[in-house]
C-alpha cells in the first residue's frame, strides 16, 4: 500500500488565493493524502473557506486556532499529522499535479528521510525565477549523505548560495524526523522559521533524495519593508540564532563545515530581515561591500534586502545614492518605490554598483548583465565573503541585544 503523505496548509487571511492552492493539492496524482488546513485565526473569510473545502473532500481535516504565527500554525499541523511523511504548502502558493507522485517515486520508495524538489518564484508582474538545486539529482544514504549532502547544503565559497534551498515547503520529511525537530522551534520566531525547520531536519537526517524539477510555485506577494525592524521580529531573530547555534554545537558530523554553513544562514537571515542592525552610524565601511562612506552608489535590486539596504543608506546618509535599479522596476513604481530600469545606468554617474541580492546565482547573472552594459568590473560590488566572520556576527547579535535591552 502507498505510504500516506500529510500535507499541511497553513491559512491566515489568504481568502483570494487559497482556492487555487487547495485545488492543486486535492488534484494530485498521488491520492493517499491527508490534507490538514490550519486556520491561524483568520479574519477575512478564510475560516469559512476552510469549512467549505472540508465538505468537498473527505481527506481534508481542519484545525481552527488562535493566531500565533507561522511556527504555531505549523506545529499544530505537525502534531495532528498521521502520515508517514509530512509536507507543507503555503495557502497563497500552488504545486504541480504530479509533485507528490514524483517525490514518492524518487525518495519515499527508497525509504529516505527527506525528499527535496526545486521551486519557481512567481512575481506579480509575470516574471518567474526557478530556484535550482545545485547538487546532483539522486538518492543519498550513509556516507554519501554525510559527504555529499550535509556539508554541501550551502556553498561557503561564495557569499551565500543555496545548494539545496532550505525553505520549509519544497520538502517531504519523514514524520518522526519532522515531529521531533518542529517542537524545538520557539513560537516567538517570526522570520526564517521555515529555513530553520528544514535545516534542523537535514542536520538530523541520515538520507535524502534530490529531485531536480521545479514543482512548487512560490507566489511573491509584495510586502512593504519598514525602515526599522520591529522589536518582536528582532526578539525572534535572537531565538532563531540561538537555535541555529545549538544545532551547530550538537552536530558532531563534520562539525567545522556544518558550523560554518549555519553561521552563513544566520547572517543571511539578519541581512534580509534586520539590515538596520547590521549597518550602524559608526560603521567604518558599508557592510557587506567594503565600500567607503560618502561614495556615489547605484543600488541594484529591490527585493527585501535591496529595499532595506536602500532605505538604511538613505536614513544614515552613509553614501550618496545615484540610482536604484531593478528588472521589475515597473511593478516597483506601482508600489511607490523610486526604482529605475537597467537601461538608465549608463546615464548616471556613480562610483560603485552594489548588487543588493543575496542569492549567489542571481548575483552572477546581474554581474554579467552589468558587464554587457559596459559597467567597469572594478565598479561592480557583490556582498563580500570576507565580511563574514565570527567577530562580525557576534557584533551584530550584540547590537540586537543592546537594542532590545537584553
Short mmCIF file of C-alpha atoms in Angstrom, two decimals:
data_model
loop_
_atom_site.label_atom_id
_atom_site.label_comp_id
_atom_site.label_asym_id
_atom_site.label_seq_id
_atom_site.Cartn_x
_atom_site.Cartn_y
_atom_site.Cartn_z
CA UNK A 1 0.00 0.00 0.00
CA UNK A 2 1.17 3.52 -0.76
CA UNK A 3 2.52 5.39 2.23
CA UNK A 4 0.39 8.27 3.43
CA UNK A 5 1.56 11.86 2.96
CA UNK A 6 0.21 14.53 5.31
CA UNK A 7 0.03 17.92 3.57
CA UNK A 8 -0.19 20.85 6.00
CA UNK A 9 -1.62 24.07 4.55
CA UNK A 10 -1.35 27.00 6.94
CA UNK A 11 -4.04 29.61 6.37
CA UNK A 12 -4.05 33.22 7.54
CA UNK A 13 -6.05 35.88 5.68
CA UNK A 14 -5.42 34.48 2.19
CA UNK A 15 -9.02 34.15 1.02
CA UNK A 16 -8.24 35.33 -2.52
CA UNK A 17 -5.51 32.74 -3.08
CA UNK A 18 -6.45 29.60 -1.16
CA UNK A 19 -8.83 28.04 -3.72
CA UNK A 20 -6.03 27.74 -6.26
CA UNK A 21 -3.72 26.30 -3.61
CA UNK A 22 -6.13 23.68 -2.26
CA UNK A 23 -7.25 22.63 -5.76
CA UNK A 24 -3.61 21.96 -6.67
CA UNK A 25 -3.29 19.67 -3.65
CA UNK A 26 -6.54 17.70 -3.93
CA UNK A 27 -5.86 17.13 -7.66
CA UNK A 28 -2.50 15.45 -7.04
CA UNK A 29 -1.96 12.24 -8.99
CA UNK A 30 -0.72 10.71 -5.73
CA UNK A 31 -4.00 10.03 -3.97
CA UNK A 32 -3.07 8.75 -0.48
CA UNK A 33 -3.03 12.19 1.10
CA UNK A 34 -4.15 13.62 4.41
CA UNK A 35 -4.74 17.35 3.93
CA UNK A 36 -4.69 19.46 7.10
CA UNK A 37 -5.90 23.06 6.86
CA UNK A 38 -4.63 25.05 9.84
CA UNK A 39 -6.62 28.27 10.15
CA UNK A 40 -4.43 30.54 12.26
CA UNK A 41 -7.16 32.92 13.43
CA UNK A 42 -8.08 34.37 10.02
CA UNK A 43 -10.41 37.38 9.94
CA UNK A 44 -11.04 37.78 6.19
CA UNK A 45 -13.36 34.85 5.49
CA UNK A 46 -10.58 32.27 5.06
CA UNK A 47 -12.01 30.30 8.00
CA UNK A 48 -15.30 29.82 6.17
CA UNK A 49 -13.50 28.74 3.03
CA UNK A 50 -11.70 26.06 5.04
CA UNK A 51 -15.07 24.66 6.11
CA UNK A 52 -16.36 24.70 2.53
CA UNK A 53 -13.35 22.71 1.37
CA UNK A 54 -13.78 20.27 4.23
CA UNK A 55 -17.18 19.34 2.80
CA UNK A 56 -15.81 18.90 -0.72
CA UNK A 57 -13.04 16.37 0.01
CA UNK A 58 -13.10 13.75 2.78
CA UNK A 59 -9.28 13.78 3.00
CA UNK A 60 -9.36 17.32 4.39
CA UNK A 61 -9.14 17.94 8.14
CA UNK A 62 -9.50 21.42 9.60
CA UNK A 63 -7.89 22.98 12.65
CA UNK A 64 -9.10 26.41 13.81
CA UNK A 65 -6.84 28.11 16.34
CA UNK A 66 -5.99 31.50 17.78
CA UNK A 67 -3.39 33.44 15.86
CA UNK A 68 0.18 32.58 16.91
CA UNK A 69 2.09 32.99 13.67
CA UNK A 70 3.65 30.53 11.25
CA UNK A 71 5.56 28.48 13.84
CA UNK A 72 2.48 27.83 15.96
CA UNK A 73 0.33 27.00 12.92
CA UNK A 74 2.85 24.55 11.52
CA UNK A 75 3.39 22.95 14.90
CA UNK A 76 -0.35 22.36 15.29
CA UNK A 77 -0.46 20.72 11.88
CA UNK A 78 2.60 18.56 12.51
CA UNK A 79 1.26 17.36 15.87
CA UNK A 80 -2.05 16.38 14.24
CA UNK A 81 -0.49 14.67 11.20
CA UNK A 82 -0.82 10.88 10.91
CA UNK A 83 1.06 10.37 7.64
CA UNK A 84 4.31 8.52 7.09
CA UNK A 85 5.71 11.70 5.50
CA UNK A 86 4.79 15.34 6.06
CA UNK A 87 4.99 18.32 3.72
CA UNK A 88 3.94 21.98 3.84
CA UNK A 89 2.19 24.17 1.28
CA UNK A 90 1.57 27.86 1.95
CA UNK A 91 -2.03 28.84 1.20
CA UNK A 92 -1.05 31.51 -1.36
CA UNK A 93 1.14 29.08 -3.36
CA UNK A 94 0.36 26.08 -5.59
CA UNK A 95 2.01 22.86 -6.73
CA UNK A 96 2.28 20.84 -9.95
CA UNK A 97 -0.24 17.94 -10.23
CA UNK A 98 2.43 15.22 -10.17
CA UNK A 99 4.63 16.69 -7.44
CA UNK A 100 3.96 14.18 -4.69
CA UNK A 101 3.91 11.21 -7.07
CA UNK A 102 7.35 12.13 -8.38
CA UNK A 103 8.65 12.72 -4.85
CA UNK A 104 7.30 9.34 -3.78
CA UNK A 105 8.89 7.57 -6.76
CA UNK A 106 12.24 9.26 -6.16
CA UNK A 107 12.50 9.12 -2.37
CA UNK A 108 9.68 7.52 -0.42
CA UNK A 109 10.09 4.25 -2.35
CA UNK A 110 13.76 4.40 -1.28
CA UNK A 111 12.74 4.98 2.34
CA UNK A 112 14.79 8.18 2.71
CA UNK A 113 14.35 10.75 5.49
CA UNK A 114 13.84 13.80 3.22
CA UNK A 115 12.81 14.36 -0.40
CA UNK A 116 13.50 17.80 -1.90
CA UNK A 117 12.43 19.46 -5.16
CA UNK A 118 13.03 22.80 -6.87
CA UNK A 119 10.64 25.76 -6.79
CA UNK A 120 9.52 28.57 -9.09
CA UNK A 121 9.21 32.08 -7.68
CA UNK A 122 6.19 33.73 -9.29
CA UNK A 123 6.19 37.56 -9.37
CA UNK A 124 3.13 39.77 -9.73
CA UNK A 125 4.44 41.30 -12.96
CA UNK A 126 4.59 37.91 -14.68
CA UNK A 127 8.28 37.26 -14.15
CA UNK A 128 9.37 33.94 -12.68
CA UNK A 129 12.64 32.55 -11.36
CA UNK A 130 13.48 28.88 -10.86
CA UNK A 131 15.39 28.24 -7.65
CA UNK A 132 17.64 25.34 -8.57
CA UNK A 133 19.15 22.52 -6.55
CA UNK A 134 22.85 22.80 -7.34
CA UNK A 135 23.82 19.23 -6.37
CA UNK A 136 23.38 16.10 -8.48
CA UNK A 137 19.94 14.53 -8.62
CA UNK A 138 19.68 11.20 -6.87
CA UNK A 139 19.37 9.26 -3.61
CA UNK A 140 21.98 9.79 -0.90
CA UNK A 141 22.41 7.48 2.07
CA UNK A 142 25.06 6.80 4.71
CA UNK A 143 28.50 8.19 3.87
CA UNK A 144 27.20 9.65 0.59
CA UNK A 145 24.66 11.70 2.55
CA UNK A 146 27.31 12.83 5.03
CA UNK A 147 29.99 13.75 2.49
CA UNK A 148 27.91 14.96 -0.45
CA UNK A 149 24.79 16.48 1.14
CA UNK A 150 25.32 17.52 4.75
CA UNK A 151 28.49 19.50 4.13
CA UNK A 152 27.25 20.99 0.84
CA UNK A 153 23.81 22.35 1.73
CA UNK A 154 25.25 25.86 1.38
CA UNK A 155 28.08 26.98 -0.88
CA UNK A 156 30.54 28.56 1.57
CA UNK A 157 32.92 29.55 -1.22
CA UNK A 158 30.66 32.40 -2.34
CA UNK A 159 28.95 34.97 -0.13
CA UNK A 160 25.77 32.95 0.05
CA UNK A 161 24.28 30.37 -2.26
CA UNK A 162 21.85 27.58 -1.50
CA UNK A 163 22.99 24.28 -2.98
CA UNK A 164 19.75 22.86 -1.58
CA UNK A 165 17.17 25.63 -0.99
CA UNK A 166 16.10 25.23 2.64
CA UNK A 167 12.56 26.53 2.55
CA UNK A 168 10.04 24.58 4.57
CA UNK A 169 7.65 23.85 1.72
CA UNK A 170 9.68 22.12 -1.00
CA UNK A 171 10.47 19.02 1.03
CA UNK A 172 8.79 15.90 2.32
CA UNK A 173 10.06 14.88 5.76
CA UNK A 174 9.77 11.52 7.43
CA UNK A 175 7.12 12.08 10.08
CA UNK A 176 9.20 11.24 13.16
CA UNK A 177 12.10 13.38 11.95
CA UNK A 178 9.94 16.48 11.48
CA UNK A 179 7.91 15.97 14.66
CA UNK A 180 10.96 15.91 16.95
CA UNK A 181 12.56 18.93 15.28
CA UNK A 182 9.47 21.12 14.79
CA UNK A 183 8.69 21.12 18.52
CA UNK A 184 12.13 22.64 19.24
CA UNK A 185 11.40 25.80 17.23
CA UNK A 186 10.45 28.69 19.50
CA UNK A 187 6.98 30.10 18.89
CA UNK A 188 8.41 33.62 19.15
CA UNK A 189 10.44 33.26 15.94
CA UNK A 190 8.77 35.43 13.30
CA UNK A 191 11.15 35.17 10.33
CA UNK A 192 13.29 32.38 8.97
CA UNK A 193 11.28 29.68 10.75
CA UNK A 194 10.83 27.58 7.59
CA UNK A 195 14.56 27.64 6.88
CA UNK A 196 15.25 26.66 10.49
CA UNK A 197 12.85 23.72 10.28
CA UNK A 198 14.41 22.37 7.08
CA UNK A 199 17.96 22.94 8.36
CA UNK A 200 17.20 21.17 11.65
CA UNK A 201 15.84 18.15 9.81
CA UNK A 202 18.72 17.92 7.34
CA UNK A 203 21.32 18.04 10.11
CA UNK A 204 19.38 15.34 11.99
CA UNK A 205 18.78 13.10 8.95
CA UNK A 206 20.72 10.15 7.53
CA UNK A 207 19.42 10.10 3.95
CA UNK A 208 17.81 12.28 1.30
CA UNK A 209 16.61 12.26 -2.30
CA UNK A 210 17.08 15.30 -4.55
CA UNK A 211 14.69 15.76 -7.48
CA UNK A 212 15.79 18.49 -9.87
CA UNK A 213 12.37 19.51 -11.14
CA UNK A 214 10.62 22.83 -10.36
CA UNK A 215 7.32 21.56 -8.97
CA UNK A 216 6.41 24.13 -6.27
CA UNK A 217 5.14 27.60 -7.23
CA UNK A 218 6.01 30.23 -4.62
CA UNK A 219 3.92 33.38 -5.04
CA UNK A 220 5.96 36.52 -4.40
CA UNK A 221 3.33 38.75 -2.82
CA UNK A 222 4.90 42.21 -2.29
CA UNK A 223 5.21 43.31 1.29
CA UNK A 224 6.32 46.76 2.39
CA UNK A 225 9.73 46.79 4.08
CA UNK A 226 9.80 49.02 7.12
CA UNK A 227 12.66 51.37 7.89
CA UNK A 228 13.27 49.73 11.24
CA UNK A 229 12.87 46.15 12.36
CA UNK A 230 10.13 45.71 14.94
CA UNK A 231 11.05 44.68 18.46
CA UNK A 232 9.08 41.45 18.15
CA UNK A 233 10.87 40.47 14.93
CA UNK A 234 14.28 41.21 16.46
CA UNK A 235 13.46 39.14 19.53
CA UNK A 236 12.52 36.31 17.18
CA UNK A 237 15.87 36.62 15.42
CA UNK A 238 17.69 36.11 18.73
CA UNK A 239 15.71 32.92 19.37
CA UNK A 240 16.37 31.77 15.80
CA UNK A 241 20.09 32.47 16.16
CA UNK A 242 20.30 30.63 19.46
CA UNK A 243 18.54 27.57 17.99
CA UNK A 244 20.85 27.53 14.96
CA UNK A 245 23.95 27.76 17.14
CA UNK A 246 22.54 24.97 19.30
CA UNK A 247 22.16 22.80 16.19
CA UNK A 248 25.75 23.58 15.28
CA UNK A 249 27.15 22.71 18.71
CA UNK A 250 25.27 19.42 18.95
CA UNK A 251 26.14 18.20 15.46
CA UNK A 252 29.28 16.07 15.63
CA UNK A 253 29.32 15.03 11.97
CA UNK A 254 31.83 17.24 10.09
CA UNK A 255 31.28 19.87 12.78
CA UNK A 256 33.54 22.55 11.32
CA UNK A 257 31.87 22.68 7.90
CA UNK A 258 28.32 22.44 9.22
CA UNK A 259 29.03 25.15 11.79
CA UNK A 260 30.20 27.50 9.03
CA UNK A 261 27.09 26.73 6.97
CA UNK A 262 24.86 27.52 9.93
CA UNK A 263 26.61 30.81 10.64
CA UNK A 264 26.07 31.72 6.98
CA UNK A 265 22.36 31.01 7.47
CA UNK A 266 22.26 33.29 10.49
CA UNK A 267 23.95 36.19 8.70
CA UNK A 268 21.78 35.72 5.61
CA UNK A 269 18.66 35.93 7.76
CA UNK A 270 19.91 39.03 9.55
CA UNK A 271 20.74 40.79 6.28
CA UNK A 272 17.32 40.38 4.66
CA UNK A 273 15.28 40.88 7.81
CA UNK A 274 17.27 43.25 10.06
CA UNK A 275 19.81 45.10 7.94
CA UNK A 276 19.24 48.17 10.12
CA UNK A 277 21.18 46.40 12.88
CA UNK A 278 23.96 45.27 10.52
CA UNK A 279 24.79 48.81 9.34
CA UNK A 280 25.11 51.34 12.15
CA UNK A 281 26.02 55.01 12.21
CA UNK A 282 29.55 54.25 13.44
CA UNK A 283 30.29 51.53 10.87
CA UNK A 284 33.65 52.07 9.20
CA UNK A 285 32.53 50.83 5.76
CA UNK A 286 29.30 49.94 4.02
CA UNK A 287 28.61 46.38 5.14
CA UNK A 288 28.93 43.84 3.49
CA UNK A 289 30.56 45.55 0.49
CA UNK A 290 33.61 47.27 1.97
CA UNK A 291 32.64 50.50 0.19
CA UNK A 292 33.87 53.80 1.74
CA UNK A 293 31.45 56.28 3.29
CA UNK A 294 30.09 59.05 1.06
CA UNK A 295 30.69 57.10 -2.16
CA UNK A 296 28.22 57.56 -5.00
CA UNK A 297 26.40 54.25 -5.37
CA UNK A 298 23.86 52.56 -7.61
CA UNK A 299 21.73 50.04 -5.71
CA UNK A 300 20.86 47.04 -7.89
CA UNK A 301 17.88 45.04 -6.64
CA UNK A 302 14.59 45.98 -4.99
CA UNK A 303 13.76 42.78 -3.11
CA UNK A 304 13.64 42.51 0.68
CA UNK A 305 17.39 43.03 1.12
CA UNK A 306 17.71 45.67 -1.60
CA UNK A 307 14.84 47.71 -0.15
CA UNK A 308 16.31 47.60 3.35
CA UNK A 309 19.77 48.46 2.05
CA UNK A 310 18.44 51.45 0.08
CA UNK A 311 16.43 52.80 3.00
CA UNK A 312 19.20 52.31 5.55
CA UNK A 313 21.82 54.06 3.39
CA UNK A 314 19.41 56.96 2.85
CA UNK A 315 18.46 57.09 6.53
CA UNK A 316 22.07 57.34 7.69
CA UNK A 317 23.33 59.38 4.74
CA UNK A 318 26.06 56.76 4.61
CA UNK A 319 26.54 57.02 0.83
CA UNK A 320 25.06 59.13 -1.92
CA UNK A 321 22.53 57.04 -3.84
CA UNK A 322 22.70 57.95 -7.52
CA UNK A 323 20.08 55.46 -8.72
CA UNK A 324 18.07 52.41 -7.61
CA UNK A 325 17.61 49.73 -10.28
CA UNK A 326 15.59 46.52 -10.66
CA UNK A 327 14.44 44.47 -13.65
CA UNK A 328 10.90 44.66 -12.26
CA UNK A 329 11.05 48.44 -11.98
CA UNK A 330 7.52 48.96 -13.32
CA UNK A 331 5.92 46.90 -10.54
CA UNK A 332 8.16 48.67 -8.01
CA UNK A 333 6.95 52.03 -9.26
CA UNK A 334 3.35 50.97 -8.75
CA UNK A 335 4.26 50.28 -5.11
CA UNK A 336 5.62 53.82 -4.78
CA UNK A 337 9.32 52.90 -4.92
CA UNK A 338 11.67 55.22 -6.90
CA UNK A 339 13.16 52.37 -8.94
CA UNK A 340 14.52 52.68 -12.49
CA UNK A 341 15.26 50.16 -15.25
CA UNK A 342 18.75 48.87 -16.07
CA UNK A 343 18.84 50.99 -19.22
CA UNK A 344 19.18 54.11 -17.05
CA UNK A 345 22.51 53.06 -15.53
CA UNK A 346 24.64 54.41 -18.38
CA UNK A 347 23.10 57.87 -17.94
CA UNK A 348 24.04 58.15 -14.25
CA UNK A 349 27.35 58.85 -12.55
CA UNK A 350 28.32 56.52 -9.68
CA UNK A 351 31.44 55.09 -8.05
CA UNK A 352 30.07 51.63 -7.27
CA UNK A 353 27.16 49.41 -8.32
CA UNK A 354 26.01 47.48 -5.25
CA UNK A 355 24.34 44.18 -6.14
CA UNK A 356 21.71 44.02 -3.40
CA UNK A 357 20.72 40.41 -3.97
CA UNK A 358 21.70 37.60 -1.59
CA UNK A 359 21.27 34.63 -3.92
CA UNK A 360 24.66 33.71 -5.41
CA UNK A 361 23.29 32.56 -8.77
CA UNK A 362 21.31 35.78 -9.27
CA UNK A 363 24.37 37.81 -8.25
CA UNK A 364 26.38 36.22 -11.08
CA UNK A 365 23.59 36.89 -13.59
CA UNK A 366 23.44 40.55 -12.60
CA UNK A 367 27.23 40.91 -12.80
CA UNK A 368 27.13 39.65 -16.40
CA UNK A 369 24.24 41.98 -17.22
CA UNK A 370 26.18 44.98 -15.90
CA UNK A 371 29.28 43.99 -17.87
CA UNK A 372 27.15 43.72 -21.01
CA UNK A 373 26.20 47.35 -20.38
CA UNK A 374 29.92 48.19 -20.22
CA UNK A 375 29.98 48.91 -16.48
CA UNK A 376 33.61 48.61 -15.39
CA UNK A 377 34.34 45.49 -13.34
CA UNK A 378 36.03 47.46 -10.57
CA UNK A 379 32.77 49.37 -10.01
CA UNK A 380 30.66 46.24 -9.50
CA UNK A 381 30.40 45.16 -5.87
CA UNK A 382 28.78 41.98 -4.57
CA UNK A 383 28.46 41.14 -0.86
CA UNK A 384 31.95 40.17 0.30
CA UNK A 385 32.65 36.69 1.64
CA UNK A 386 35.46 38.26 3.69
CA UNK A 387 32.89 40.25 5.64
CA UNK A 388 31.58 37.06 7.22
CA UNK A 389 33.48 36.42 10.43
CA UNK A 390 32.68 35.20 13.92
CA UNK A 391 33.63 38.62 15.25
CA UNK A 392 31.30 40.47 12.88
CA UNK A 393 28.41 38.12 13.59
CA UNK A 394 28.95 38.50 17.32
CA UNK A 395 28.89 42.30 16.89
CA UNK A 396 25.55 42.16 15.07
CA UNK A 397 24.00 39.89 17.68
CA UNK A 398 25.31 42.23 20.39
CA UNK A 399 23.70 45.18 18.57
CA UNK A 400 20.34 43.41 18.57
CA UNK A 401 20.60 42.51 22.25
CA UNK A 402 21.56 46.11 23.09
CA UNK A 403 18.63 47.42 21.05
CA UNK A 404 16.28 45.10 22.93
CA UNK A 405 17.83 45.88 26.31
CA UNK A 406 18.76 42.24 26.85
#
